[in-house]
Amino acid sequence: MPKNEEVYEWRQNNACVATYNVLEGDNFLDQFEDVDIPFDKAPDVTMGKLRYFPKSTSNSNLLEVLGNQMARKFLKHVSKTFTLEKQTPGKKTADFIEELNDVFSSRNGTIRDLAKILDDNVRFPDEK
Amino acid sequence: MKKITFVVGCIVATIHSFSSVAKEPTQSLSPVLLDTKDGDATTIGLQFKYEGGHKFATSNESQAPASESTAAPDGTPPVEVFTDPEKLRYVGLALKYEISGTATAEAENNPENLVDAFIDLQFKSSNPDAFGTITGGALVKYETDQAFENEQWVYGLSATYGKDDIFGKKGFFGIDLGRGLVDPTEDKARQTALGTTSLDKYYRNELEILFIYPIGEAVPFLGKMADSFEFNYRYYQESGAPAAVEAAKLDTFFLRTFRLNLEHDLFIAYSEGKLPFDVQEDEFFTLGFKYDLN
């Protein structure tokens, strides 16, 4: 994240709760257990600590395709709970996925980063 | 000259028509403990990585009509909905750069003694579930060892495929293939094998396979101890290697790793093989924990 950018506030809004539930849920991505990482401690957990992230290689080509697969799955699960109304008219789904892809491909990307991207792109019911 | 200008113009125009996403530079450091079977002792290592880039993407989704982007007469805000990600197919271009490697307290005990830095121009095709993600492109790479005693440039092409949910909705499989022209600036083992200080360029094929499986879910009694199992295989093969290089076993390198990721960031890994610039093949266990800096 750029140094001058304000840190996204992790809170009980639709974006943060959806991000947490999709990553944690056994029927969704199942990347951790809620007893190990409760909601309040989740925002600064990095992708490198989640189950999908490889520890035996740093090959950026493989991380890129893996991150793309995860980004698509993440958005698919969010879309089953919420209608993905655009926050910014004209914004493309491909760009949305690529933003998520960058986080999922990065060992240092955080759960907070995912929630911010989701909040920036989707207009949730609690924002209407 | 006109043709070149036309081609460059077309590429610039095509890229300009794509929407773009900047990838902020990130860096990571991970301490590891490496145990070389033939080495004198266990050595502490530091895995490092610095990367960044820029992406351009275009998709098969249609832009919303202009009328949908303006407020309705009754003041109702306009609503546009993202295309269903399960049906979306898109392509993109990316320019990436990266420096990565493993450094140890004693370079001669480093079983992963390969540092590389590259710039890569890549094409990506991202497809709905059944097809996975494909990337391919051209890259310029600089490879060296920890002590910078050996170094070479690689100019090549690569293609990568990755697919999630391959076994019963679980697990990831990825394969990365490459072929490049290697220009060895300094390679002491090769110079010794060939008996010359002047080294010719040669072609090299590369392969890397990654398989990850959430073993804790598949094997219930491991559930509380293990998070995931990984298999990683890296293979480098020189095309048409001279007999002296083959005799010195410098034409083929591989490294395979089996790794069990445990709870609390602990892991156990077993590796066998060697990477380019390594003269001796090793079998080694790695025990460690991870710590990320940014």
Coordinates of C-alpha atoms in Angstrom, one line a residue:
Chain A
M1 CA 0.0 0.0 0.0
P2 CA 1.4 3.5 -0.8
K3 CA 2.7 5.2 2.3
N4 CA 0.4 8.2 2.0
E5 CA -2.8 6.2 1.6
E6 CA -5.1 6.1 4.6
V7 CA -5.4 2.7 6.2
Y8 CA -8.8 1.2 5.5
E9 CA -10.8 0.8 8.7
W10 CA -11.7 -2.8 9.5
R11 CA -15.2 -2.9 10.9
Q12 CA -18.5 -4.7 11.0
N13 CA -19.7 -3.5 7.6
N14 CA -20.8 -5.7 4.6
A15 CA -17.4 -5.5 2.9
C16 CA -15.4 -6.6 5.9
V17 CA -17.9 -9.3 7.0
A18 CA -18.2 -10.7 3.5
T19 CA -14.4 -10.8 3.1
Y20 CA -14.0 -12.6 6.4
N21 CA -16.8 -15.0 5.9
V22 CA -15.8 -16.0 2.4
L23 CA -12.2 -16.6 3.4
E24 CA -13.1 -18.5 6.6
G25 CA -16.2 -20.4 5.8
D26 CA -16.0 -24.2 5.4
N27 CA -18.3 -24.0 2.4
F28 CA -16.4 -21.1 0.8
L29 CA -12.6 -20.8 0.6
D30 CA -11.9 -22.3 4.1
Q31 CA -8.5 -20.6 4.5
F32 CA -8.4 -20.6 8.3
E33 CA -10.5 -21.4 11.3
D34 CA -12.3 -18.7 13.2
V35 CA -10.9 -19.9 16.5
D36 CA -7.3 -19.3 15.2
I37 CA -8.2 -15.9 13.5
P38 CA -11.2 -14.2 15.0
F39 CA -12.8 -11.4 13.1
D40 CA -11.1 -8.6 15.1
K41 CA -7.6 -10.1 14.4
A42 CA -8.2 -10.8 10.7
P43 CA -7.4 -7.5 8.9
D44 CA -3.6 -7.7 9.1
V45 CA -3.3 -11.4 8.4
T46 CA -1.3 -11.8 5.2
M47 CA -2.0 -14.0 2.2
G48 CA 1.3 -15.8 3.0
K49 CA -0.3 -17.2 6.1
L50 CA -3.4 -18.6 4.3
R51 CA -3.7 -22.2 3.3
Y52 CA -3.7 -21.7 -0.5
F53 CA -0.4 -19.7 -0.6
P54 CA 2.6 -21.8 -1.7
K55 CA 5.6 -21.7 0.6
S56 CA 7.9 -23.9 -1.5
T57 CA 8.3 -21.5 -4.4
S58 CA 8.3 -17.8 -5.2
N59 CA 7.8 -18.2 -9.0
S60 CA 5.8 -15.1 -9.9
N61 CA 4.2 -16.7 -12.9
L62 CA 2.7 -19.5 -10.8
L63 CA 1.7 -17.0 -8.1
E64 CA 0.0 -14.9 -10.7
V65 CA -2.2 -17.7 -12.1
L66 CA -2.9 -19.0 -8.6
G67 CA -3.9 -15.5 -7.5
N68 CA -6.2 -15.2 -10.5
Q69 CA -8.0 -18.4 -9.7
M70 CA -8.4 -17.3 -6.0
A71 CA -9.7 -13.9 -7.1
R72 CA -12.3 -15.4 -9.3
K73 CA -13.4 -17.8 -6.6
F74 CA -13.5 -15.1 -4.0
L75 CA -15.7 -12.9 -6.1
K76 CA -17.9 -15.8 -7.1
H77 CA -18.7 -16.6 -3.4
V78 CA -19.3 -12.9 -2.6
S79 CA -21.7 -12.7 -5.5
K80 CA -23.8 -15.5 -4.1
T81 CA -24.5 -13.4 -1.0
F82 CA -24.7 -9.9 -2.5
T83 CA -25.7 -8.4 -5.8
L84 CA -22.4 -6.9 -7.1
E85 CA -23.7 -3.4 -7.7
K86 CA -20.9 -1.2 -9.0
Q87 CA -19.6 1.6 -6.8
T88 CA -18.2 3.3 -9.9
P89 CA -20.3 3.1 -13.0
G90 CA -18.3 2.0 -16.0
K91 CA -15.8 0.0 -14.0
K92 CA -15.1 -3.4 -15.5
T93 CA -15.2 -6.8 -13.7
A94 CA -11.8 -7.7 -15.2
D95 CA -10.2 -4.7 -13.5
F96 CA -11.9 -5.7 -10.2
I97 CA -10.6 -9.2 -10.5
E98 CA -7.1 -8.0 -11.4
E99 CA -7.0 -5.8 -8.3
L100 CA -8.0 -8.8 -6.2
N101 CA -5.5 -10.9 -8.2
D102 CA -2.6 -8.6 -7.1
V103 CA -3.5 -9.2 -3.4
F104 CA -4.0 -12.9 -3.7
S105 CA -0.6 -13.2 -5.6
S106 CA 1.3 -11.3 -3.0
R107 CA 2.7 -12.9 0.1
N108 CA 2.3 -9.6 1.9
G109 CA -1.2 -8.8 0.7
T110 CA -3.7 -8.6 3.7
I111 CA -7.3 -9.5 4.4
R112 CA -7.8 -5.7 5.0
D113 CA -6.6 -5.1 1.4
L114 CA -9.2 -7.5 0.0
A115 CA -12.0 -5.8 2.1
K116 CA -10.9 -2.4 0.8
I117 CA -11.0 -3.5 -2.8
L118 CA -14.4 -5.1 -2.3
D119 CA -15.7 -1.9 -0.6
D120 CA -14.2 0.4 -3.3
N121 CA -15.8 -1.6 -6.1
V122 CA -19.1 -2.8 -4.8
R123 CA -22.0 -0.7 -3.4
F124 CA -23.3 -2.8 -0.6
P125 CA -26.8 -2.5 1.0
D126 CA -25.3 -0.7 4.0
E127 CA -24.0 2.0 1.7
K128 CA -27.3 2.9 0.1
Chain B
M1 CA 11.1 1.5 -40.7
K2 CA 7.5 2.5 -41.5
K3 CA 6.4 -1.1 -40.8
I4 CA 8.1 -1.1 -37.4
T5 CA 6.5 2.3 -36.6
F6 CA 3.1 0.9 -37.7
V7 CA 3.5 -2.2 -35.5
V8 CA 4.6 -0.2 -32.5
G9 CA 1.8 2.2 -33.1
C10 CA -0.7 -0.7 -33.2
I11 CA 0.6 -2.2 -29.9
V12 CA 0.5 1.2 -28.2
A13 CA -3.0 1.8 -29.4
T14 CA -4.1 -1.7 -28.3
I15 CA -2.6 -1.2 -24.8
H16 CA -4.2 2.2 -24.6
S17 CA -7.6 0.7 -25.2
F18 CA -7.1 -1.6 -22.2
S19 CA -7.9 -0.3 -18.7
S20 CA -4.9 -0.4 -16.4
V21 CA -4.0 -1.4 -12.8
A22 CA -0.7 -0.4 -11.2
K23 CA 0.9 -3.0 -8.9
E24 CA 2.6 -1.3 -6.1
P25 CA 6.1 -2.6 -5.3
T26 CA 6.2 -5.0 -2.4
Q27 CA 9.0 -6.8 -0.5
S28 CA 9.2 -9.8 1.8
L29 CA 11.8 -11.4 4.0
S30 CA 11.3 -14.9 5.5
P31 CA 13.9 -16.5 7.8
V32 CA 14.5 -20.2 7.3
L33 CA 16.7 -22.9 8.7
L34 CA 18.5 -25.0 6.1
D35 CA 20.2 -28.2 6.8
T36 CA 22.5 -29.5 4.0
K37 CA 23.1 -33.2 4.3
D38 CA 26.7 -32.9 3.1
G39 CA 27.4 -29.5 4.7
D40 CA 29.3 -29.0 7.9
A41 CA 26.3 -27.6 9.8
T42 CA 22.8 -26.2 9.7
T43 CA 22.7 -22.7 8.4
I44 CA 20.3 -19.8 8.8
G45 CA 18.8 -18.4 5.6
L46 CA 16.8 -15.4 4.5
Q47 CA 14.4 -15.7 1.6
F48 CA 13.8 -12.3 0.0
K49 CA 11.6 -10.9 -2.8
Y50 CA 11.0 -7.5 -4.3
E51 CA 8.4 -7.1 -7.0
G52 CA 6.1 -4.7 -8.8
G53 CA 4.6 -3.9 -12.2
H54 CA 1.7 -2.6 -14.2
K55 CA -1.3 -4.4 -15.7
F56 CA -3.6 -3.7 -18.6
A57 CA -6.8 -5.8 -19.0
T58 CA -9.8 -6.0 -21.4
S59 CA -12.8 -8.3 -21.1
N60 CA -15.8 -9.8 -23.0
E61 CA -18.2 -7.8 -20.8
S62 CA -20.0 -4.9 -22.4
Q63 CA -19.8 -1.4 -21.0
A64 CA -23.1 -0.1 -19.6
P65 CA -25.0 2.2 -22.0
A66 CA -24.4 5.9 -21.2
S67 CA -28.0 6.3 -20.2
E68 CA -27.5 3.9 -17.3
S69 CA -24.7 6.0 -16.0
T70 CA -26.8 9.0 -15.4
A71 CA -29.4 9.5 -12.7
A72 CA -33.0 8.6 -13.5
P73 CA -35.6 11.4 -13.6
D74 CA -36.9 10.5 -10.2
G75 CA -33.5 11.0 -8.7
T76 CA -32.9 7.2 -8.2
P77 CA -29.1 6.6 -8.4
P78 CA -28.0 4.7 -11.4
V79 CA -27.3 1.0 -10.9
E80 CA -24.8 -1.1 -12.8
V81 CA -24.0 -4.6 -11.9
F82 CA -20.7 -6.4 -12.3
T83 CA -20.7 -9.3 -14.9
D84 CA -21.1 -12.7 -13.3
P85 CA -17.5 -13.7 -12.5
E86 CA -18.4 -17.4 -13.3
K87 CA -19.1 -16.4 -16.9
L88 CA -16.4 -13.7 -17.4
R89 CA -13.5 -14.3 -19.8
Y90 CA -10.9 -11.7 -20.3
V91 CA -7.4 -11.1 -21.5
G92 CA -4.7 -8.7 -20.3
L93 CA -1.1 -7.6 -20.6
A94 CA 1.3 -7.1 -17.7
L95 CA 4.8 -5.7 -17.3
K96 CA 6.4 -7.1 -14.2
Y97 CA 9.8 -6.9 -12.4
E98 CA 11.2 -8.9 -9.6
I99 CA 14.3 -9.8 -7.6
S100 CA 14.2 -12.9 -5.4
G101 CA 16.4 -15.5 -3.8
T102 CA 17.7 -17.1 -0.6
A103 CA 20.8 -15.8 1.2
T104 CA 22.5 -17.8 4.0
A105 CA 25.2 -16.9 6.6
E106 CA 27.7 -19.1 4.7
A107 CA 27.2 -19.0 0.9
E108 CA 28.9 -22.3 0.3
N109 CA 26.2 -24.0 2.5
N110 CA 23.3 -22.5 0.7
P111 CA 21.4 -25.3 -1.1
E112 CA 19.2 -22.7 -2.9
N113 CA 22.1 -20.6 -4.1
L114 CA 20.3 -18.9 -7.0
V115 CA 19.3 -15.2 -7.1
D116 CA 17.4 -13.9 -10.0
A117 CA 16.1 -10.6 -11.2
F118 CA 13.8 -10.2 -14.3
I119 CA 11.6 -7.9 -16.4
D120 CA 8.7 -9.8 -18.0
L121 CA 6.1 -8.7 -20.5
Q122 CA 3.1 -11.1 -20.2
F123 CA -0.2 -11.9 -21.9
K124 CA -2.9 -13.4 -19.7
S125 CA -6.1 -15.2 -20.5
S126 CA -8.4 -15.6 -17.5
N127 CA -11.3 -18.0 -18.0
P128 CA -14.3 -19.4 -16.2
D129 CA -13.8 -22.3 -13.8
A130 CA -13.3 -25.2 -16.1
F131 CA -10.4 -23.7 -18.2
G132 CA -8.1 -22.1 -15.6
T133 CA -5.7 -19.2 -16.2
I134 CA -3.0 -19.1 -18.8
T135 CA -0.2 -16.6 -19.1
G136 CA 2.7 -16.3 -21.6
G137 CA 5.3 -13.8 -22.5
A138 CA 8.9 -12.7 -23.0
L139 CA 11.4 -12.0 -20.3
V140 CA 14.9 -10.8 -19.7
K141 CA 16.4 -12.4 -16.6
Y142 CA 19.7 -12.0 -14.7
E143 CA 20.8 -15.0 -12.6
T144 CA 23.6 -15.1 -10.1
D145 CA 24.7 -16.9 -6.9
Q146 CA 24.7 -15.3 -3.5
A147 CA 28.4 -14.3 -3.7
F148 CA 28.0 -13.0 -7.3
E149 CA 30.8 -15.3 -8.3
N150 CA 28.8 -16.8 -11.2
E151 CA 26.3 -14.8 -13.3
Q152 CA 24.4 -15.1 -16.5
W153 CA 21.7 -13.4 -18.6
V154 CA 18.7 -15.3 -20.0
Y155 CA 16.5 -14.0 -22.8
G156 CA 13.4 -16.2 -23.3
L157 CA 9.7 -17.0 -23.6
S158 CA 7.5 -18.6 -21.0
A159 CA 4.0 -20.0 -20.7
T160 CA 2.1 -20.8 -17.4
Y161 CA -1.1 -22.6 -16.7
G162 CA -2.9 -22.8 -13.4
K163 CA -6.1 -24.4 -12.3
D164 CA -7.8 -24.6 -8.9
D165 CA -10.1 -27.2 -7.5
I166 CA -8.6 -30.1 -9.5
F167 CA -9.4 -33.0 -7.1
G168 CA -12.9 -32.9 -5.7
K169 CA -13.1 -29.1 -5.5
K170 CA -9.7 -29.0 -3.7
G171 CA -6.1 -28.4 -4.6
F172 CA -4.2 -26.3 -7.1
F173 CA -2.0 -27.4 -9.9
G174 CA 0.2 -25.1 -11.9
I175 CA 2.9 -25.6 -14.5
D176 CA 5.4 -23.0 -15.8
L177 CA 7.4 -23.7 -19.0
G178 CA 10.2 -21.7 -20.5
R179 CA 12.8 -21.7 -23.1
G180 CA 15.6 -19.1 -23.2
L181 CA 19.0 -18.2 -24.6
V182 CA 21.5 -18.2 -21.8
D183 CA 24.5 -15.8 -22.0
P184 CA 26.9 -16.9 -19.3
T185 CA 29.0 -13.9 -18.2
E186 CA 30.8 -15.9 -15.5
D187 CA 30.2 -19.6 -14.7
K188 CA 33.3 -21.1 -13.0
A189 CA 32.1 -24.8 -13.1
R190 CA 31.3 -24.5 -16.8
Q191 CA 34.6 -22.8 -17.6
T192 CA 36.4 -25.5 -15.8
A193 CA 34.5 -28.3 -17.6
L194 CA 35.1 -26.7 -21.0
G195 CA 38.7 -25.6 -20.3
T196 CA 38.1 -22.0 -21.5
T197 CA 37.2 -18.7 -20.0
S198 CA 35.3 -17.7 -23.1
L199 CA 31.8 -19.2 -22.9
D200 CA 29.3 -19.5 -25.7
K201 CA 25.6 -18.8 -25.4
Y202 CA 23.3 -21.8 -25.3
Y203 CA 19.6 -22.6 -25.1
R204 CA 18.0 -23.9 -21.9
N205 CA 14.5 -25.3 -21.2
E206 CA 12.9 -24.7 -17.9
L207 CA 9.9 -26.4 -16.2
E208 CA 8.4 -25.8 -12.8
I209 CA 5.4 -27.7 -11.3
L210 CA 3.5 -26.7 -8.2
F211 CA 0.8 -28.8 -6.5
I212 CA -0.9 -27.7 -3.3
Y213 CA -3.5 -29.7 -1.4
P214 CA -5.3 -28.8 1.8
I215 CA -4.3 -32.1 3.4
G216 CA -5.8 -31.1 6.8
E217 CA -9.3 -31.4 5.3
A218 CA -8.6 -34.6 3.4
V219 CA -7.0 -36.5 6.3
P220 CA -9.1 -35.8 9.4
F221 CA -6.5 -36.9 12.0
L222 CA -4.0 -34.4 10.5
G223 CA -6.6 -31.6 10.6
K224 CA -5.4 -30.0 13.8
M225 CA -1.7 -30.3 12.9
A226 CA -1.3 -29.7 9.2
D227 CA -2.7 -27.0 6.9
S228 CA -1.5 -28.0 3.5
F229 CA 0.9 -30.3 1.5
E230 CA 3.0 -28.9 -1.3
F231 CA 5.0 -30.5 -4.1
N232 CA 7.4 -28.3 -6.1
Y233 CA 9.6 -29.4 -8.9
R234 CA 12.0 -27.2 -10.8
Y235 CA 13.9 -28.6 -13.9
Y236 CA 16.5 -26.9 -16.1
Q237 CA 17.9 -28.6 -19.2
E238 CA 20.5 -27.4 -21.7
S239 CA 19.8 -28.1 -25.4
G240 CA 22.6 -29.7 -27.3
A241 CA 25.1 -29.5 -24.4
P242 CA 28.8 -30.1 -25.3
A243 CA 30.1 -33.6 -24.1
A244 CA 32.3 -31.9 -21.5
V245 CA 29.3 -30.1 -20.0
E246 CA 27.3 -33.4 -19.9
A247 CA 30.2 -35.3 -18.4
A248 CA 30.5 -32.6 -15.6
K249 CA 26.7 -33.0 -15.1
L250 CA 26.2 -29.3 -15.7
D251 CA 23.6 -29.8 -18.5
T252 CA 20.6 -30.7 -16.3
F253 CA 19.5 -29.4 -12.9
F254 CA 16.5 -30.2 -10.9
L255 CA 15.2 -29.5 -7.4
R256 CA 12.1 -31.3 -6.0
T257 CA 10.6 -30.3 -2.7
F258 CA 7.9 -32.0 -0.5
R259 CA 6.6 -29.7 2.2
L260 CA 4.1 -30.1 5.0
N261 CA 2.8 -26.8 6.3
L262 CA 1.9 -27.1 9.9
E263 CA 0.0 -24.9 12.3
H264 CA 1.6 -21.8 13.8
D265 CA 3.7 -21.0 10.7
L266 CA 5.9 -24.1 11.2
F267 CA 6.8 -26.4 8.4
I268 CA 8.8 -29.5 7.5
A269 CA 10.3 -29.8 4.0
Y270 CA 12.4 -32.3 2.2
S271 CA 14.3 -31.3 -0.9
E272 CA 16.5 -33.2 -3.3
G273 CA 18.6 -31.9 -6.2
K274 CA 20.5 -28.8 -7.2
L275 CA 19.8 -25.5 -9.0
P276 CA 22.0 -23.8 -11.7
F277 CA 25.4 -22.8 -10.3
D278 CA 25.3 -25.6 -7.8
V279 CA 28.0 -28.2 -8.4
Q280 CA 26.9 -30.7 -5.8
E281 CA 23.6 -32.4 -5.6
D282 CA 22.1 -32.2 -2.2
E283 CA 19.3 -33.8 -0.1
F284 CA 18.3 -31.5 2.6
F285 CA 15.6 -31.0 5.2
T286 CA 14.3 -27.5 6.0
L287 CA 12.7 -26.7 9.2
G288 CA 11.4 -23.2 9.8
F289 CA 8.9 -20.5 10.5
K290 CA 7.9 -17.5 8.5
Y291 CA 8.0 -13.8 9.2
D292 CA 6.9 -11.3 6.6
L293 CA 8.1 -7.7 6.4
N294 CA 6.6 -5.0 4.2

